[in-house]
mmCIF file of C-alpha atoms in Angstrom:
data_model
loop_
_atom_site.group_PDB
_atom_site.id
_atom_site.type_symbol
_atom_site.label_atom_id
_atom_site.label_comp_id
_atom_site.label_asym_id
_atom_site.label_seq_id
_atom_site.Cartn_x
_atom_site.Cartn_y
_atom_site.Cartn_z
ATOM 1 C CA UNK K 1 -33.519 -44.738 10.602
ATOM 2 C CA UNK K 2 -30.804 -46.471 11.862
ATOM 3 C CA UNK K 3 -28.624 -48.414 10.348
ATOM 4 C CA UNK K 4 -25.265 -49.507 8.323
ATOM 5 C CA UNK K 5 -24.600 -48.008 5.154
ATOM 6 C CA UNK K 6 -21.981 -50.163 2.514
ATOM 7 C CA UNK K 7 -21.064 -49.055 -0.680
ATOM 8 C CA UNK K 8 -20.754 -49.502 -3.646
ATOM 9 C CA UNK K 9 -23.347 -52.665 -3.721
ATOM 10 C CA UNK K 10 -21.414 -53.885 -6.592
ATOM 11 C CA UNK K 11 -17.107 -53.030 -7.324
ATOM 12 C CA UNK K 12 -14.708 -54.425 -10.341
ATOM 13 C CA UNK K 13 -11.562 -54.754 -9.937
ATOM 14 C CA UNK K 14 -8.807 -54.580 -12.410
ATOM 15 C CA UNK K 15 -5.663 -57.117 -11.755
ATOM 16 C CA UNK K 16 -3.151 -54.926 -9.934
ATOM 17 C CA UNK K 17 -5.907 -52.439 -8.478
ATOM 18 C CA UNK K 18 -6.354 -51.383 -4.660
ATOM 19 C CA UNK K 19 -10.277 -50.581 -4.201
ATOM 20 C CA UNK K 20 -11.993 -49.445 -0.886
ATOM 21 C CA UNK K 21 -15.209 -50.568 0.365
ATOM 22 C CA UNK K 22 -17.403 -48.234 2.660
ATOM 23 C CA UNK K 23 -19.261 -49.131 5.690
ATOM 24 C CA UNK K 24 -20.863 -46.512 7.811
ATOM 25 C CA UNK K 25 -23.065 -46.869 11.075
ATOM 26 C CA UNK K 26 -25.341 -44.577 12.658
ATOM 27 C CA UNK K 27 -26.030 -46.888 15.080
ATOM 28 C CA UNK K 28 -23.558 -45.724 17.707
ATOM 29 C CA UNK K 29 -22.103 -48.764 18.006
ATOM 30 C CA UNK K 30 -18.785 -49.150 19.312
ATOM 31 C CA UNK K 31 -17.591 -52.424 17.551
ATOM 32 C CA UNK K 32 -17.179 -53.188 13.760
ATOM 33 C CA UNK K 33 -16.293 -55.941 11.669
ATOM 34 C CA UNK K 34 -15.693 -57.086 7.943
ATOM 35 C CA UNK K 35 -16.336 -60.547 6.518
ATOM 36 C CA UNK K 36 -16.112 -62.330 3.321
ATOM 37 C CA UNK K 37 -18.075 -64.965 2.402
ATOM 38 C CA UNK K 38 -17.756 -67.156 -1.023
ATOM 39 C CA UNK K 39 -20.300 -68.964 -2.455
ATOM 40 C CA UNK K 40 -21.653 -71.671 -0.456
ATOM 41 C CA UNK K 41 -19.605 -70.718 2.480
ATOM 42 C CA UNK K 42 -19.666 -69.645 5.348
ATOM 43 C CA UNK K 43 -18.861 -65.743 6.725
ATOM 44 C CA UNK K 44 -14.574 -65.634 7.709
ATOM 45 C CA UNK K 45 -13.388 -62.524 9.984
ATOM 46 C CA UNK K 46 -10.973 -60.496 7.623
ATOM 47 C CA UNK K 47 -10.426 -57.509 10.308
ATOM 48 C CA UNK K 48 -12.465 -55.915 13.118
ATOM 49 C CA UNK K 49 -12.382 -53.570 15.617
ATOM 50 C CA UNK K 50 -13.982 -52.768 18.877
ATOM 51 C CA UNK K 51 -12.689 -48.642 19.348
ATOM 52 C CA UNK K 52 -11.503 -45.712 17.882
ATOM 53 C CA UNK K 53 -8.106 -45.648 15.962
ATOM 54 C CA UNK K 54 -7.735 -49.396 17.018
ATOM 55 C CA UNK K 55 -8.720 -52.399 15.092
ATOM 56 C CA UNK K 56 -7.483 -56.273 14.998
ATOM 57 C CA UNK K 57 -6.938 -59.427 12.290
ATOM 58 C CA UNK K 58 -9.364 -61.900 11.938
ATOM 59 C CA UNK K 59 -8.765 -65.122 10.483
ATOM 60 C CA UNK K 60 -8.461 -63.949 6.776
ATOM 61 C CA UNK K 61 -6.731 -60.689 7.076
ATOM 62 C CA UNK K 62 -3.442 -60.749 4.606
ATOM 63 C CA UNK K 63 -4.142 -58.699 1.499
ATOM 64 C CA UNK K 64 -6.752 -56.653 3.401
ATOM 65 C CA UNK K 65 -6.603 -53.474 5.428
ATOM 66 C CA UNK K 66 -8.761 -50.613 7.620
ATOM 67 C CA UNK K 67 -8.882 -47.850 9.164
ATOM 68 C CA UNK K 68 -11.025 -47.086 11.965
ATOM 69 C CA UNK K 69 -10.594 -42.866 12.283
ATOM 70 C CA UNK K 70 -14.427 -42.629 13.193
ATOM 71 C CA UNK K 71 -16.663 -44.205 14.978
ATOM 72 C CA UNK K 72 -19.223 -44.348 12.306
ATOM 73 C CA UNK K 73 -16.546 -45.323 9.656
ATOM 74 C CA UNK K 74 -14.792 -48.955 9.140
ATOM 75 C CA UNK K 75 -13.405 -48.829 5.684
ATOM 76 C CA UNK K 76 -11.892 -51.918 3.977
ATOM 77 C CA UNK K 77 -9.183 -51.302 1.527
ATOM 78 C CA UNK K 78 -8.660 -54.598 -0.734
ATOM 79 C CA UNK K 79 -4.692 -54.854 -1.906
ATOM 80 C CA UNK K 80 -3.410 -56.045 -5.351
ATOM 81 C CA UNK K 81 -1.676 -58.557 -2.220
ATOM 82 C CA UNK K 82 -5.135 -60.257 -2.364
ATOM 83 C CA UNK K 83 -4.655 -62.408 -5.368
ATOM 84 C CA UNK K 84 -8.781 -63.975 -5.088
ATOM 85 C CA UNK K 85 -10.273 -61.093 -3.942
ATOM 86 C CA UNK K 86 -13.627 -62.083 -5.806
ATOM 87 C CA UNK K 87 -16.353 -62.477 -3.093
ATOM 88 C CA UNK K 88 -19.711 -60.908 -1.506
ATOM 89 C CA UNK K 89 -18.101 -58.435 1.854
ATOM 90 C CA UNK K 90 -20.347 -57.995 4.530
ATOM 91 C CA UNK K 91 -19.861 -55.438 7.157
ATOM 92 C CA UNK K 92 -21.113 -55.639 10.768
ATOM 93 C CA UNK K 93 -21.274 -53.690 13.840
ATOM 94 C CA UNK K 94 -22.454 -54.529 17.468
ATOM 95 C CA UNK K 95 -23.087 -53.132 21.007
ATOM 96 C CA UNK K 96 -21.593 -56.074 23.751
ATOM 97 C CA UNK K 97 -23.419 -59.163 23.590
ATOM 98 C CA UNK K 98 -26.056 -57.886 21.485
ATOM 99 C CA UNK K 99 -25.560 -59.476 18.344
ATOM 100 C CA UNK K 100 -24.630 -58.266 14.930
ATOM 101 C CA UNK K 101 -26.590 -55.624 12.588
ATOM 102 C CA UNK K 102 -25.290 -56.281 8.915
ATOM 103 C CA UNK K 103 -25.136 -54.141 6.022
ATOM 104 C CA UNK K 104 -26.335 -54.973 2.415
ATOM 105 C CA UNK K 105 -22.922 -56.034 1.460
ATOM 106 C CA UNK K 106 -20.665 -55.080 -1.913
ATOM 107 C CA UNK K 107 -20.360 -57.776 -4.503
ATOM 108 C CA UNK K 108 -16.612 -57.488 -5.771
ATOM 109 C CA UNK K 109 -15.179 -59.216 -9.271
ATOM 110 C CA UNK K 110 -12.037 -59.323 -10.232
ATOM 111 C CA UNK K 111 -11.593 -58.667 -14.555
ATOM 112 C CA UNK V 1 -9.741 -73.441 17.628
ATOM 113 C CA UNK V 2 -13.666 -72.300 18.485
ATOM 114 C CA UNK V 3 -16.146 -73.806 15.754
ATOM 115 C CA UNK V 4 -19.698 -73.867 15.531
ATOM 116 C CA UNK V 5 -20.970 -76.664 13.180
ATOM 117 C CA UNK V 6 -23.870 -76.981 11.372
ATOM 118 C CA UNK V 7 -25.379 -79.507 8.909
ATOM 119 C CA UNK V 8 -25.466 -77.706 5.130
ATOM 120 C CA UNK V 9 -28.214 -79.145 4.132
ATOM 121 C CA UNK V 10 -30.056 -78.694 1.866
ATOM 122 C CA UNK V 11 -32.507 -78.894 4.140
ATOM 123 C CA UNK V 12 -36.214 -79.810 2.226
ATOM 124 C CA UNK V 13 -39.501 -80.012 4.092
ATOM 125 C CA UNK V 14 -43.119 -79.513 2.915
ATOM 126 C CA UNK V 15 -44.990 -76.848 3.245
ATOM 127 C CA UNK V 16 -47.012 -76.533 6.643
ATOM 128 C CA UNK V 17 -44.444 -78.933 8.098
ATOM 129 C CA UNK V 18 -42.004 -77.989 11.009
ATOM 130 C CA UNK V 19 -38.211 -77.319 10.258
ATOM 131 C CA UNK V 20 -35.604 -78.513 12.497
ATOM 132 C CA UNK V 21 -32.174 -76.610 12.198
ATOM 133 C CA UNK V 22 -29.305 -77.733 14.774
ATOM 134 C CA UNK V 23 -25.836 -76.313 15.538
ATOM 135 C CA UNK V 24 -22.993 -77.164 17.760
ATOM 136 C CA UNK V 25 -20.530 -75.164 19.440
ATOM 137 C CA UNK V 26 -17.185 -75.896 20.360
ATOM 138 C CA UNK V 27 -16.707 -73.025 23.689
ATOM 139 C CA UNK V 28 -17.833 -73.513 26.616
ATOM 140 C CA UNK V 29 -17.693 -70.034 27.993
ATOM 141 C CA UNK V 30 -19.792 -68.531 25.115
ATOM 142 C CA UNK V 31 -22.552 -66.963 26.340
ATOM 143 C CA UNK V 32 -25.085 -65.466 23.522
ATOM 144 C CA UNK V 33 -26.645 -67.411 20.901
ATOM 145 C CA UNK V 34 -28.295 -66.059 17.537
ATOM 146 C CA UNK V 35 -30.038 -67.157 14.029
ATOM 147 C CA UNK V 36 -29.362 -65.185 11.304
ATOM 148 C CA UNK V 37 -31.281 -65.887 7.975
ATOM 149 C CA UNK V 38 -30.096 -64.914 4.774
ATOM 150 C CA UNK V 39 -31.636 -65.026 1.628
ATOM 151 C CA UNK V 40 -29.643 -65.935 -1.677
ATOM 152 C CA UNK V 41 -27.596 -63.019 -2.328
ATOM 153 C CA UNK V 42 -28.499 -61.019 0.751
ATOM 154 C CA UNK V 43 -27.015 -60.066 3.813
ATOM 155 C CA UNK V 44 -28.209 -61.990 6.733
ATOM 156 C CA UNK V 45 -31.018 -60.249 9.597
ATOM 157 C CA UNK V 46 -31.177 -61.497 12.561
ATOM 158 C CA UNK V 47 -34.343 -63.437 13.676
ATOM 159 C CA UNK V 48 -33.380 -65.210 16.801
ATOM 160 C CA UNK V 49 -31.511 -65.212 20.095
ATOM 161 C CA UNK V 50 -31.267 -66.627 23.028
ATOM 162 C CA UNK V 51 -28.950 -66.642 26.158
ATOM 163 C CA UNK V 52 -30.534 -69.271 29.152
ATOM 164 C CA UNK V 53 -30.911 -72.530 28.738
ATOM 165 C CA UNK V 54 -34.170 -73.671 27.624
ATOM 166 C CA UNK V 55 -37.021 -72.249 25.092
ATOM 167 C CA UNK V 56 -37.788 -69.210 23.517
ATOM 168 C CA UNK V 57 -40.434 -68.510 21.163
ATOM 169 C CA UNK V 58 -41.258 -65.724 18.752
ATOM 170 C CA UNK V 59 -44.364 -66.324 16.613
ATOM 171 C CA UNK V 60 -43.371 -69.229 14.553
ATOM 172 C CA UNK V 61 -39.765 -69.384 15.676
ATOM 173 C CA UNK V 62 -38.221 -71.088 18.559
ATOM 174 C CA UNK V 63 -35.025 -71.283 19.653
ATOM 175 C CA UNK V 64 -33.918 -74.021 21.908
ATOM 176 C CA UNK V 65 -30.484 -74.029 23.702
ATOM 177 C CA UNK V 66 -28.692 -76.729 26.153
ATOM 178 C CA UNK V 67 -25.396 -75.323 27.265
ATOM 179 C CA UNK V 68 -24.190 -78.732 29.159
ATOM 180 C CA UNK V 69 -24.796 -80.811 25.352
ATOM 181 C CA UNK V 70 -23.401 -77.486 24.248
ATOM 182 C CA UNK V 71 -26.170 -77.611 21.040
ATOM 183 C CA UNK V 72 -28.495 -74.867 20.126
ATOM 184 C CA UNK V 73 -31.506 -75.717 17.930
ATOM 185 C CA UNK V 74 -34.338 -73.322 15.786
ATOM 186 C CA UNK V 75 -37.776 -74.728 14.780
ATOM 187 C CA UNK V 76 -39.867 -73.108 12.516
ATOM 188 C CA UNK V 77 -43.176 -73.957 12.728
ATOM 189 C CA UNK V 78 -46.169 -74.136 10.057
ATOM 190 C CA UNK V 79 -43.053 -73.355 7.414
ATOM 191 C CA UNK V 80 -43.535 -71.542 4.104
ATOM 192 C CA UNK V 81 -42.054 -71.293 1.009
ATOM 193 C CA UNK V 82 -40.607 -67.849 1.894
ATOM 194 C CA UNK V 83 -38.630 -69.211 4.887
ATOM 195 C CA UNK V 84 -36.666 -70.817 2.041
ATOM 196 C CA UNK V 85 -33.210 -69.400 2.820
ATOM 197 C CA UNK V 86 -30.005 -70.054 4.386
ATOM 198 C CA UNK V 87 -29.649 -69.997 8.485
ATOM 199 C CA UNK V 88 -26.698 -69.281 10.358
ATOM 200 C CA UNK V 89 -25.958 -69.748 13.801
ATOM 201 C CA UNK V 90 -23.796 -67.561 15.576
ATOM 202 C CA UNK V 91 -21.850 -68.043 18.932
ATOM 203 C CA UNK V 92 -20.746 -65.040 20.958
ATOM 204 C CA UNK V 93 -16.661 -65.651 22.322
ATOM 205 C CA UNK V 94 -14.202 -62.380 22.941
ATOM 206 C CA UNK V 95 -16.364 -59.648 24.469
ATOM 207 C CA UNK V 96 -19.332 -60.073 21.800
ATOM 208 C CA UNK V 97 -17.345 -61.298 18.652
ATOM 209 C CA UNK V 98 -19.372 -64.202 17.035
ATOM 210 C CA UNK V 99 -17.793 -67.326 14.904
ATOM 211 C CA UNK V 100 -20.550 -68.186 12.672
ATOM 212 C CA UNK V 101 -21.314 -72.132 11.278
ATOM 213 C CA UNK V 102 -21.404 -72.761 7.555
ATOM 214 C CA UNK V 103 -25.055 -72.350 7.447
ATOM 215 C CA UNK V 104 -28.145 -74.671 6.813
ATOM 216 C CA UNK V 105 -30.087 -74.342 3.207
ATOM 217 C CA UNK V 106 -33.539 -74.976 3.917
ATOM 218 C CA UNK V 107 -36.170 -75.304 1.125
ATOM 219 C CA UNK V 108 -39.704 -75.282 1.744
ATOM 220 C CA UNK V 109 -42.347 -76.813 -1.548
ATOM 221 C CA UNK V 110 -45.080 -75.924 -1.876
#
């Protein structure tokens, strides 16, 4: 089946610590994306990317960073830089106007 | 700055009733419109979208969009206790990016 793969579903973080979320996509879709959303909010862009080895901020993106080496692969590597890094991370991919297919997110904590 | 807004809610209507979630968009030029639901500590899945002005319908879901009052609406109809959830809309802007609203919380009682 098709689909987006994230993981770990659930990450801790130590103060100091870089951690990197996965997100593969068998989907062959060209575009990817990571959000974070906080509780009660809504989803905020922290980086995406629409081809191969190239990939852009979003609105959130300082104390964040990717790599986009694969097509199927849009890893998100969360800095120590990030000092609230606490939050449910959603990745996304899509083909053109075609909407988004999410993953089952990763639930990061900070302890 | 593009925004789509939405009201938060909550949202609470009775079971059987209809449920009437509304969203406003900010960019004219956007072109694709979607509802994602997401259930408390879920990711969301889409359920509907809609490009031309007008209707669409998909069982008890429709969508309802009005590009010139720049507003796009979902109704569910006959509403259930499991359509208890969150709803986002979603606007399309930068070769398919979307800016999502906050989200409505709808509750349905039994």
């Amino acid at each position: 089946d098709g689909g987006i793969t994230q993981s770990p579903k659930y990450l801790f973080r130590k103060e100091g610590q870089n951690v990197t979320l996965s997100c593969e996509q068998n989907l062959n879709h060209d575009a990817m994306y990571w959000y974070r959303q906080d509780p009660g909010q809504g989803l905020r862009l922290i980086y995406y990317s629409q081809i191969v080895n190239d990939f852009q901020k979003g609105d959130i993106a300082e104390g964040y960073s990717v790599s986009r080496e694969k097509k199927e692969s849009f890893p998100l590597t969360v800095t120590s830089a990030q000092k609230n890094p606490t939050a449910f991370y959603l990745c996304a991919s899509s083909q053109e106007y075609y909407g988004y297919t999410f993953g089952s997110g990763t639930r990061l904590t900070v302890v | 700055q593009k925004e789509v807004e939405q009201n938060s809610g909550p949202l609470s209507v009775p079971e059987g009733a209809i449920a009437s979630l509304n969203c406003t968009y900010s960019d004219r030029g956007s072109q694709s419109f979607f509802w994602y639901r997401q259930y408390s500590g879920k990711s969301p899945e889409l359920i509907m979208f809609i490009y031309s002005n007008g209707d669409k319908e998909d069982g008890r879901f429709t969508a309802q969009l009005n590009k010139a009052s720049q507003y796009v609406s979902l109704l569910i109809r006959d509403s259930q206790p499991s359509d208890s959830a969150t709803y986002l809309c979603a606007v399309t802007y930068q070769g398919g990016k979307l800016i999502f609203g906050q989200g409505t919380e709808l509750s349905v009682k039994p």
